[in-house]
mmCIF file of C-alpha atoms and ligand atoms in Angstrom:
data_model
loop_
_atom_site.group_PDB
_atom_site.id
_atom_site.type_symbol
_atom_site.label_atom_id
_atom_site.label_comp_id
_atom_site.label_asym_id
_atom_site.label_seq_id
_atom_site.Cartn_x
_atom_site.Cartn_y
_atom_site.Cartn_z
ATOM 1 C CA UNK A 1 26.452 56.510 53.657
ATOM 2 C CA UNK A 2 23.293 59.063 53.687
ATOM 3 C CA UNK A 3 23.005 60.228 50.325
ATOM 4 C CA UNK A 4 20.578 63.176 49.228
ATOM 5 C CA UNK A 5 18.690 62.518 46.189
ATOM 6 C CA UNK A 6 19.010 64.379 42.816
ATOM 7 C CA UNK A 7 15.807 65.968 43.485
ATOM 8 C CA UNK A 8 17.005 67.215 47.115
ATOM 9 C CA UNK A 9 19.875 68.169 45.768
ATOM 10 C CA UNK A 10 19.087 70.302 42.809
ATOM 11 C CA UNK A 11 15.871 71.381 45.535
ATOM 12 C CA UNK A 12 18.404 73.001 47.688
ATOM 13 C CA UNK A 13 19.496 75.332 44.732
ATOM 14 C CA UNK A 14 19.517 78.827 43.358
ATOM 15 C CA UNK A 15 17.445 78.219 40.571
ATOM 16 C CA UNK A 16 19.861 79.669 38.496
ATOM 17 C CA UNK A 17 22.173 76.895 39.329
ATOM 18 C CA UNK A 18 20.210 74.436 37.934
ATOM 19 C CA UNK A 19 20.217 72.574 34.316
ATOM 20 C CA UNK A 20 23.707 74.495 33.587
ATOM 21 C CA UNK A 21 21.693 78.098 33.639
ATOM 22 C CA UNK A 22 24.346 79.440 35.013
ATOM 23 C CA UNK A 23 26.038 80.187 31.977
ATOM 24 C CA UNK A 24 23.073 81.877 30.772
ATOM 25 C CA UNK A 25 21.908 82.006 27.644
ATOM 26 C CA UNK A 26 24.433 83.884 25.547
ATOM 27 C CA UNK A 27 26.868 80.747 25.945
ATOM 28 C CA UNK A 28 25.150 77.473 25.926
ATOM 29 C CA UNK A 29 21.803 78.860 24.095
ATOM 30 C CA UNK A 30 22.525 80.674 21.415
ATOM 31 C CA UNK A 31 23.009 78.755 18.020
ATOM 32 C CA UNK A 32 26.241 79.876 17.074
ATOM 33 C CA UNK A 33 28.182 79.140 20.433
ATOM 34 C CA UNK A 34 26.354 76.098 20.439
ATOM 35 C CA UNK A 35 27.537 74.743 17.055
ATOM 36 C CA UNK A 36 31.125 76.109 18.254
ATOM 37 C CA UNK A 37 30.615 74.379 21.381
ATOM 38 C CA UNK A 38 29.333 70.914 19.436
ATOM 39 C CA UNK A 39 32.305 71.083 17.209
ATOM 40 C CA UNK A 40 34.932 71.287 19.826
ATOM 41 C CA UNK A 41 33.477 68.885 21.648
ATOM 42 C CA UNK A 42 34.813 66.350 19.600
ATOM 43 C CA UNK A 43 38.097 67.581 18.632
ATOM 44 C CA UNK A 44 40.652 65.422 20.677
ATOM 45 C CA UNK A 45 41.608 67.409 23.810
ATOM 46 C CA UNK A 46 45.557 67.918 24.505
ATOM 47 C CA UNK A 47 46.437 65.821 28.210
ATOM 48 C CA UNK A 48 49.518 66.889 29.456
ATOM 49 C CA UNK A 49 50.936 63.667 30.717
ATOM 50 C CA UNK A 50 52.361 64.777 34.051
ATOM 51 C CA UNK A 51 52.306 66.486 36.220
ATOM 52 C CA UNK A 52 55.492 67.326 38.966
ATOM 53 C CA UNK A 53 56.328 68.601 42.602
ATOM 54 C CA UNK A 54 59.113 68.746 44.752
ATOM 55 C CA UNK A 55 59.744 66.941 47.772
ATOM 56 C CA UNK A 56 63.111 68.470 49.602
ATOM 57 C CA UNK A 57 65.477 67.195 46.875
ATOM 58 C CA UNK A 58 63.405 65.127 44.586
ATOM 59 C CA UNK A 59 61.876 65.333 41.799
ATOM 60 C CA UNK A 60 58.673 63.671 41.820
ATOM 61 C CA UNK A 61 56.574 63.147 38.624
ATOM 62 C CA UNK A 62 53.228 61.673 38.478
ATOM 63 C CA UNK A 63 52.844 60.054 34.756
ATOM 64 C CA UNK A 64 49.418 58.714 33.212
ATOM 65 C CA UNK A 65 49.053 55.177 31.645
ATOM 66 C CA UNK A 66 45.496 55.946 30.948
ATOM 67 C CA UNK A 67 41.851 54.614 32.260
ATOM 68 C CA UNK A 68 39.617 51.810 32.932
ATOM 69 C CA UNK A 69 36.250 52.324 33.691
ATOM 70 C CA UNK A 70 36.008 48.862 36.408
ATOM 71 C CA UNK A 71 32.359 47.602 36.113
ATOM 72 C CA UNK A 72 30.206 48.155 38.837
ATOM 73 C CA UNK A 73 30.162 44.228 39.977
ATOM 74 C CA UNK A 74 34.000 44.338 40.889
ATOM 75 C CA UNK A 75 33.781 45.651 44.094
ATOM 76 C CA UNK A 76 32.905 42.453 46.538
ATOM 77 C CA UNK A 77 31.345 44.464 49.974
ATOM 78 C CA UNK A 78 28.893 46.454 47.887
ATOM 79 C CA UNK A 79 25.789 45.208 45.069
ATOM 80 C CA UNK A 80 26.886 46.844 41.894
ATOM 81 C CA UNK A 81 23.501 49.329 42.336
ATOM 82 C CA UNK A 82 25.298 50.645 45.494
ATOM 83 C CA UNK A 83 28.811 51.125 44.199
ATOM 84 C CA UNK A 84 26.650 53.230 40.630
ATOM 85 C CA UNK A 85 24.987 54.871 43.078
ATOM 86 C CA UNK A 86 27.948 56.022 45.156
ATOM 87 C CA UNK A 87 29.763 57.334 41.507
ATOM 88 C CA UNK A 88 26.772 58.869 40.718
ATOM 89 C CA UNK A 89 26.782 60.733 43.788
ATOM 90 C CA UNK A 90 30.512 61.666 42.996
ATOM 91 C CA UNK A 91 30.303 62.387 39.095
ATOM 92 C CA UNK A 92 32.748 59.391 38.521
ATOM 93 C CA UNK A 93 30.227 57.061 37.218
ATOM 94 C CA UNK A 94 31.166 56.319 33.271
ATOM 95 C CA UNK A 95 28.542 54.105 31.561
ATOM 96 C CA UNK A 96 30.793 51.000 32.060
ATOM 97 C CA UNK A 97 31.652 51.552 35.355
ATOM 98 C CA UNK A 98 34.085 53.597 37.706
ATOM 99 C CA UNK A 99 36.399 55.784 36.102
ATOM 100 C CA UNK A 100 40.064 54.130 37.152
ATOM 101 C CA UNK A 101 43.246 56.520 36.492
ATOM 102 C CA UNK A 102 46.394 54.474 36.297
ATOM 103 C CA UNK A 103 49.275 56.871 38.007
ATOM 104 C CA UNK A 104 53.150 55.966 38.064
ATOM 105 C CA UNK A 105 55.675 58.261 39.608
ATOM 106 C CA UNK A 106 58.870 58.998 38.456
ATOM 107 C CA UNK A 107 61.417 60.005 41.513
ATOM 108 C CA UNK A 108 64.385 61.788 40.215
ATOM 109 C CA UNK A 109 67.528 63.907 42.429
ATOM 110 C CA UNK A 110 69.938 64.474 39.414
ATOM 111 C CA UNK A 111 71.784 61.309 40.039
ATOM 112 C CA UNK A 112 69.358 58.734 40.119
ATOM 113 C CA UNK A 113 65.344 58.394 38.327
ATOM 114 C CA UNK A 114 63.464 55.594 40.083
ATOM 115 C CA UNK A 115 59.958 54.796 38.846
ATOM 116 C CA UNK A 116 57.383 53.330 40.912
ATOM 117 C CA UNK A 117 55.018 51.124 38.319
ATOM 118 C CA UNK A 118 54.982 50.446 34.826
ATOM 119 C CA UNK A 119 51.494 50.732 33.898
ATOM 120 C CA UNK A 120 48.351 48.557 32.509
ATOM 121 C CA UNK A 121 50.479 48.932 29.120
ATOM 122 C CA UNK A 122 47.059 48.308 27.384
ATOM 123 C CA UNK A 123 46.057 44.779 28.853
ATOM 124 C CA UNK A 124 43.085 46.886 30.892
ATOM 125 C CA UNK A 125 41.256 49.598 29.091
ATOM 126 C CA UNK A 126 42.523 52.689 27.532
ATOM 127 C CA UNK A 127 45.758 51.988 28.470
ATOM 128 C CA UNK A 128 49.576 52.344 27.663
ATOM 129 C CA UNK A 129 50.100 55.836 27.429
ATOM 130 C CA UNK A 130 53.486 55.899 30.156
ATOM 131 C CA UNK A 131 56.003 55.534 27.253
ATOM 132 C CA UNK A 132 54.712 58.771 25.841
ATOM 133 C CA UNK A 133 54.732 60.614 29.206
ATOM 134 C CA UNK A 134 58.138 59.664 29.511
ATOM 135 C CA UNK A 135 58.893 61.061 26.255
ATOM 136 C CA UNK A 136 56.997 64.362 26.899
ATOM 137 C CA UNK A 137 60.066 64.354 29.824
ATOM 138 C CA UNK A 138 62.522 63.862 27.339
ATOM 139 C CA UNK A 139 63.029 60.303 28.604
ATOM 140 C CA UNK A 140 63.359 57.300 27.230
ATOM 141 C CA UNK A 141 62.467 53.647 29.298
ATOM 142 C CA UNK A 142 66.862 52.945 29.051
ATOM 143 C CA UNK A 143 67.666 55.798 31.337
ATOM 144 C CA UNK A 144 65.601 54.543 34.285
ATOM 145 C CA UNK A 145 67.630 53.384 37.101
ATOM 146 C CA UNK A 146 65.981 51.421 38.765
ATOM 147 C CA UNK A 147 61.885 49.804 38.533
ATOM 148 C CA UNK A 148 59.896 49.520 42.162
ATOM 149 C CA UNK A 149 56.778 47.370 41.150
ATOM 150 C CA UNK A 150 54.653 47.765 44.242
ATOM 151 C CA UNK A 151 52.650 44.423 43.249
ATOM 152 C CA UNK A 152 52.249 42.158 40.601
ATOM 153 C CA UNK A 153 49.254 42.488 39.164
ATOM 154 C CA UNK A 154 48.731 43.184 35.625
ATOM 155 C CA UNK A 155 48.163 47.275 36.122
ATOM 156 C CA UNK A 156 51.022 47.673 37.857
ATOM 157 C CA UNK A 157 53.863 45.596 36.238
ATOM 158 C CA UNK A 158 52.596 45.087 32.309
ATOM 159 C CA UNK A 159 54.815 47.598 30.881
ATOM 160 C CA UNK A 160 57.946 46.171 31.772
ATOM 161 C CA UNK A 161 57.322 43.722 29.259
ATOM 162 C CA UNK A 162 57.236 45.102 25.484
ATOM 163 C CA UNK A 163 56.936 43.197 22.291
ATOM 164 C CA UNK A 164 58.105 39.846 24.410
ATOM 165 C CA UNK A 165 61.583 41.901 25.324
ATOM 166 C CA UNK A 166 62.681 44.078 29.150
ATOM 167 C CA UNK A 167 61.416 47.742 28.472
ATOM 168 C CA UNK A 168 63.605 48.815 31.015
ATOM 169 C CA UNK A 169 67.313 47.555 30.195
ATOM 170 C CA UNK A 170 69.015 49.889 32.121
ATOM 171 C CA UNK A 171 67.173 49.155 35.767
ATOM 172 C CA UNK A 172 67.370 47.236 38.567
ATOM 173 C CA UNK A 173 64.035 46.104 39.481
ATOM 174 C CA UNK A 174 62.481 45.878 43.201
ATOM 175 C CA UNK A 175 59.137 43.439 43.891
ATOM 176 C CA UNK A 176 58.620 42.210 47.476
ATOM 177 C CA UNK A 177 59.607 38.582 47.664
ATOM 178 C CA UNK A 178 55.850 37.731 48.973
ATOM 179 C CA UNK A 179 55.139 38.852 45.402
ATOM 180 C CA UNK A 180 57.420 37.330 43.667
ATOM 181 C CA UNK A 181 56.857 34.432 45.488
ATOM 182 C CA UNK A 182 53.055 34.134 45.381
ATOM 183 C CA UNK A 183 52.932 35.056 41.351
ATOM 184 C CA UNK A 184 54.902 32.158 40.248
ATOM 185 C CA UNK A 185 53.422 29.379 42.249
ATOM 186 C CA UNK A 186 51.687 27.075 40.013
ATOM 187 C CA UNK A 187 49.959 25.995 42.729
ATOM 188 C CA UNK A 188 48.343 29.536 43.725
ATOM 189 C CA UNK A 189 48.178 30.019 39.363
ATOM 190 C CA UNK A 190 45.871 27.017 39.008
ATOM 191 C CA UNK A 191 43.713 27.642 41.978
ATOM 192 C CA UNK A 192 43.079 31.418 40.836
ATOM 193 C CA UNK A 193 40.211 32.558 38.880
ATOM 194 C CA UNK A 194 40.340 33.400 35.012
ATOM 195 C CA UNK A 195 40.788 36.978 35.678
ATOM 196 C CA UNK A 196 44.221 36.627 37.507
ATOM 197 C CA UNK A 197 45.344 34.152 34.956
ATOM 198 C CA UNK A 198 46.908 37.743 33.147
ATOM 199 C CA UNK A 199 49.165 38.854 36.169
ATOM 200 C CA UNK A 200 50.786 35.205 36.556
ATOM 201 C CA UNK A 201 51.802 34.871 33.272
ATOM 202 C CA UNK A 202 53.033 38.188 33.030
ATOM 203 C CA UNK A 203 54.452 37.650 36.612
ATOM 204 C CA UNK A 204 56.671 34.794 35.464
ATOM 205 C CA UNK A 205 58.022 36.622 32.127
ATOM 206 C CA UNK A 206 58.999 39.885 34.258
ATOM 207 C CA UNK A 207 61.164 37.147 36.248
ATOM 208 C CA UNK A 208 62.758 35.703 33.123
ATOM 209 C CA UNK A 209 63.492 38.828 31.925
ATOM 210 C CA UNK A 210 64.481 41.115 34.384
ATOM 211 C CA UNK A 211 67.982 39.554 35.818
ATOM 212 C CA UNK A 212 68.651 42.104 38.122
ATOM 213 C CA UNK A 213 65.514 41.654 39.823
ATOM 214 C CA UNK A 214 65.978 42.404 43.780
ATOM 215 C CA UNK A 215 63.404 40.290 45.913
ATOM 216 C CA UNK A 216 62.382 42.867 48.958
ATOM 217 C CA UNK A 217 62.353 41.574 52.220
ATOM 218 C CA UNK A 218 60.680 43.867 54.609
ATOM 219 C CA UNK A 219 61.178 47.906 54.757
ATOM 220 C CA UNK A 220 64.203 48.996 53.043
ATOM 221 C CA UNK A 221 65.439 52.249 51.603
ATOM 222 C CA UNK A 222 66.485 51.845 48.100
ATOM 223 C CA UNK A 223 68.419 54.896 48.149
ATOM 224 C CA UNK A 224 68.893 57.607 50.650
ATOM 225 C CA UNK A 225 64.982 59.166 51.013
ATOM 226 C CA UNK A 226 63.345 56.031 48.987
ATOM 227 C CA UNK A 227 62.360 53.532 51.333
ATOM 228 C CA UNK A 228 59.832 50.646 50.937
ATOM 229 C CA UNK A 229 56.840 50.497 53.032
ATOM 230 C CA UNK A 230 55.126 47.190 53.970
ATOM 231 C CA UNK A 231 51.200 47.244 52.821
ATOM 232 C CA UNK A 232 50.585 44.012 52.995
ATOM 233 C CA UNK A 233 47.138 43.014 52.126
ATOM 234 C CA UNK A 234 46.155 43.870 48.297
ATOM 235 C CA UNK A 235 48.407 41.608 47.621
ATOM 236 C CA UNK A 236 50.553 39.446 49.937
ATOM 237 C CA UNK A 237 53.615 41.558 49.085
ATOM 238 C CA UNK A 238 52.311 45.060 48.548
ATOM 239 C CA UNK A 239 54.570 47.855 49.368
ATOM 240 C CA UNK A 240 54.044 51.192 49.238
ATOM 241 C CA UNK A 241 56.933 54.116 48.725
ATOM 242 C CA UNK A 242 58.168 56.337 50.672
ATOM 243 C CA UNK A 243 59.767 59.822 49.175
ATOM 244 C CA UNK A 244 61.125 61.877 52.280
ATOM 245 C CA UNK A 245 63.837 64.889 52.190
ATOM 246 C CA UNK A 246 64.314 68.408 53.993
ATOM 247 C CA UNK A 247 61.512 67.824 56.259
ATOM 248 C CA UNK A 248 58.514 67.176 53.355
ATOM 249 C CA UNK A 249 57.399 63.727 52.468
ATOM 250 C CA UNK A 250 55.115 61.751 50.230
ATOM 251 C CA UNK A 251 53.706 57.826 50.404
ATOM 252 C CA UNK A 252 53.175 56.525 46.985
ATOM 253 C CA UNK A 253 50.455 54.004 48.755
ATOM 254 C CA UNK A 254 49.697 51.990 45.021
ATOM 255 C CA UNK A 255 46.237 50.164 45.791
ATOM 256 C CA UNK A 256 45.210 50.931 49.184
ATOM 257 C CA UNK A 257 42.666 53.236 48.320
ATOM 258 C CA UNK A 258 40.321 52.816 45.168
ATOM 259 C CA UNK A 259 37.782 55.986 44.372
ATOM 260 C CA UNK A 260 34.243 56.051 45.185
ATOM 261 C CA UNK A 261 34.706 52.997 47.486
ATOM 262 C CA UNK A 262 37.369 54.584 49.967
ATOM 263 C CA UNK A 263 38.160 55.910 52.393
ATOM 264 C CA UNK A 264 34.898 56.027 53.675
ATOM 265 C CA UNK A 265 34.886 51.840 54.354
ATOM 266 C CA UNK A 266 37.501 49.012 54.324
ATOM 267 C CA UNK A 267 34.953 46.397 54.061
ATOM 268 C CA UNK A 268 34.643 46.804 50.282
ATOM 269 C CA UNK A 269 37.002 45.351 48.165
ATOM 270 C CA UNK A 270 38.310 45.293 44.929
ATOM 271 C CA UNK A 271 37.673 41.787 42.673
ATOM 272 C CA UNK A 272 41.370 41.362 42.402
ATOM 273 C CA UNK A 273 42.020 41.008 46.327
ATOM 274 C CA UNK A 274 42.435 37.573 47.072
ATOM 275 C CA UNK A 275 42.432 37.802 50.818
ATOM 276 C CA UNK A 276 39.722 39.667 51.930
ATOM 277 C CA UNK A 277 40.909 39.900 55.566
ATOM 278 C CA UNK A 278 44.079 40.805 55.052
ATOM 279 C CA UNK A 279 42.791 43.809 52.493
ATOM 280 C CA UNK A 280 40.609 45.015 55.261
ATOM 281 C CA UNK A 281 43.192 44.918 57.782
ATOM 282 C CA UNK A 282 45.593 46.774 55.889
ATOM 283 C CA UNK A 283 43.084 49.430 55.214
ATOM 284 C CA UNK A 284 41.824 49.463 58.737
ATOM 285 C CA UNK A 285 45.067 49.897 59.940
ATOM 286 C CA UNK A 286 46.361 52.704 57.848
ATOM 287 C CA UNK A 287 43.677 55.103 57.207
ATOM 288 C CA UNK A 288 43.194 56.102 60.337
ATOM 289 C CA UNK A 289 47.377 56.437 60.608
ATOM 290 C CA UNK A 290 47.413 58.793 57.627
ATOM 291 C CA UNK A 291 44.441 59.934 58.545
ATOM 292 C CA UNK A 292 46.272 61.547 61.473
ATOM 293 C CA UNK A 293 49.697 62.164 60.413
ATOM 294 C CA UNK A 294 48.010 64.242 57.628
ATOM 295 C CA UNK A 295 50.038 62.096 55.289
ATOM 296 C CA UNK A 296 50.829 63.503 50.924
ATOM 297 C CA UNK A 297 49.494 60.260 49.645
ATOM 298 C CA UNK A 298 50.117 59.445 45.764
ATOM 299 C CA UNK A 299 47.573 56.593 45.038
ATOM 300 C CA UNK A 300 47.585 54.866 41.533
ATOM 301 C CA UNK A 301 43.957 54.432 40.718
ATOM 302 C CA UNK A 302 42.975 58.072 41.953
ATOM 303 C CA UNK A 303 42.040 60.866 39.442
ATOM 304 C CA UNK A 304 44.956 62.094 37.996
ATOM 305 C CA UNK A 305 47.592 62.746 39.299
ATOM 306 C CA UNK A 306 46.140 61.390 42.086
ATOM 307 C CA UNK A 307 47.831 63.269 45.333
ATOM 308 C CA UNK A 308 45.432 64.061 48.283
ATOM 309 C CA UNK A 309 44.851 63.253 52.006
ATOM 310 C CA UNK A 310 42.987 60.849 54.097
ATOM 311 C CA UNK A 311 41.166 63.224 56.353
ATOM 312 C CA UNK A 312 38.436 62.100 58.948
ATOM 313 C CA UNK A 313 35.342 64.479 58.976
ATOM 314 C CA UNK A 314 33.214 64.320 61.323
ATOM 315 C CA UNK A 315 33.917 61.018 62.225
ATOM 316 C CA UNK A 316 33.956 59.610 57.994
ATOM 317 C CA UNK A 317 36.996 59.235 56.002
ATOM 318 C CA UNK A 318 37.202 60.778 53.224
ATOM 319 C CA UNK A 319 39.722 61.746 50.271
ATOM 320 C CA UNK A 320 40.819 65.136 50.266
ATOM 321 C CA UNK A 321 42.806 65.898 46.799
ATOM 322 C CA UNK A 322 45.765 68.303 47.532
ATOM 323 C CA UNK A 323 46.909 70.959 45.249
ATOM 324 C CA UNK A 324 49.741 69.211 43.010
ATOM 325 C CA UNK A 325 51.188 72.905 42.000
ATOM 326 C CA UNK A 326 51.981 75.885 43.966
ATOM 327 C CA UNK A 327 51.767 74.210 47.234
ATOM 328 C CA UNK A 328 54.360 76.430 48.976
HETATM 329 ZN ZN1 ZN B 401 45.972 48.449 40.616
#
């Protein structure tokens, strides 16, 4: 990807754009603005949590878990240089790496809440925040319905699982059988790296402890505008969701698209993808699908709440974040 140096960049500016002069003087230079300035700075900022819109019917709430900042070496495709380079070029470079959101969505229609992901719950990062979004709902984890992990690794599925007990009591939980399958193999456990060793073991306590666990085979609705979409690839049994009423829909497409990296190339991956091929062919296959349907995508490692496009410009994918509020 042609990239234009800082230099070029700040070159091809009004001068008065440049070094933040923009503000001019009477709110960055002065000395009492800038002690006001210094001071807030490291007050603790209020997040709200979530953020909502409406699809026909539903309810659909994107709640944070919190951020990882992935070191520039985990994306196999791409020397870590290129992948700083590229989050430099995007202002998502962190000092430890590339700023990771982790998004869940809560779908709700009055009857029934279904949430898609549980969250890092603090085993990556500055994690393990989605209990408190719920509660800025007025929710507690007993009155979800019903749990749709869309893979088992440890982002997605380690808050189900909370001081060694089912954080979710009251809901049925959906994992594609591939999943389910793969993640409590011995035989896949002991020929996987160290850094997987995390999402097997938490793979086969969500089993022991979720009875009503519902192995998905193949595309399903879950309830009438929920339905499971196969993404096979990240995983061998990644789904994605999709939310679909009164002629608007959404695809909650989990890890199919990681920032800075996509959607501009599917052959970079990310160090948890065991099959490489498979990753790429998933991604080949479906950008250029949502690409034209002009698809709402939710994506889980996106910056919050992480709803955009895939939109080809001249002839390069790219992310295109949509407007979360006051979209009609
Ligand atoms: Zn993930």
């Amino acid at each position: 990807m042609p990239q234009l140096s800082r230099r070029a960049f700040a070159g091809a500016l009004p001068l008065g754009l440049i070094g933040g002069s923009l503000l001019g003087p009477g709110l960055l230079g002065g000395s009492p603005a800038r002690a006001a300035t210094q001071v807030a700075a490291k007050a603790p900022v209020a997040v709200n949590p979530f953020a909502q819109i409406r699809i026909g019917r539903f309810t659909v709430t994107a709640l944070t878990d919190g951020y990882a900042d992935m070191p520039y070496d985990y994306f196999p495709g791409r020397s870590a240089p290129e992948v700083e380079r590229a989050a430099t070029a995007q202002f998502t470079a962190r000092p430890s790496g590339v700023r990771f959101l982790f998004n869940q969505y809560l779908i709700e229609d009055g009857e029934r809440r279904i949430l898609i992901d549980a969250g890092a719950a603090g085993s990556i990062g500055q994690t393990g925040q989605l209990p408190q979004a719920l509660a800025a709902l007025g929710l507690q984890p007993e009155q979800i319905d019903a749990v749709i992990v869309t893979h088992m690794h440890q982002d997605h599925m380690g808050g189900l699982v909370l001081g060694g007990k089912n954080n979710y009591p009251g809901a049925d939980l959906y994992i594609d059988r591939r999943d389910v399958a793969h993640w409590t193999d011995p035989a896949k456990r002991n020929g996987s790296p160290d850094y997987l060793q995390t999402s097997f073991r938490m793979a086969e306590e969500v089993v022991r402890l979720y009875p009503r666990l519902q192995a998905i085979d193949g595309e399903r609705e879950i309830m009438r505008g929920v339905s499971i979409v196969d993404l096979t690839g990240h995983t061998p049994g990644h789904i994605g969701v999709r939310v679909e009423d009164g002629g608007k829909s959404m695809i909650m497409v989990s890890d199919m698209i990681f920032p800075v990296v996509h959607p501009a190339a599917t052959d970079v991956f990310f160090l948890f993808e065991q099959d490489r091929a498979a990753a790429k062919a998933m991604r080949d296959r479906f950008y250029p699908l949502a690409a034209s349907e002009g698809a709402l995508i939710a994506a889980t490692h996106m910056p919050f709440p992480g709803l955009g496009r895939i939109v080809a410009d001249r002839g390069e994918m790219r992310w295109q974040v949509a407007d979360w509020a006051l979209q009609d």
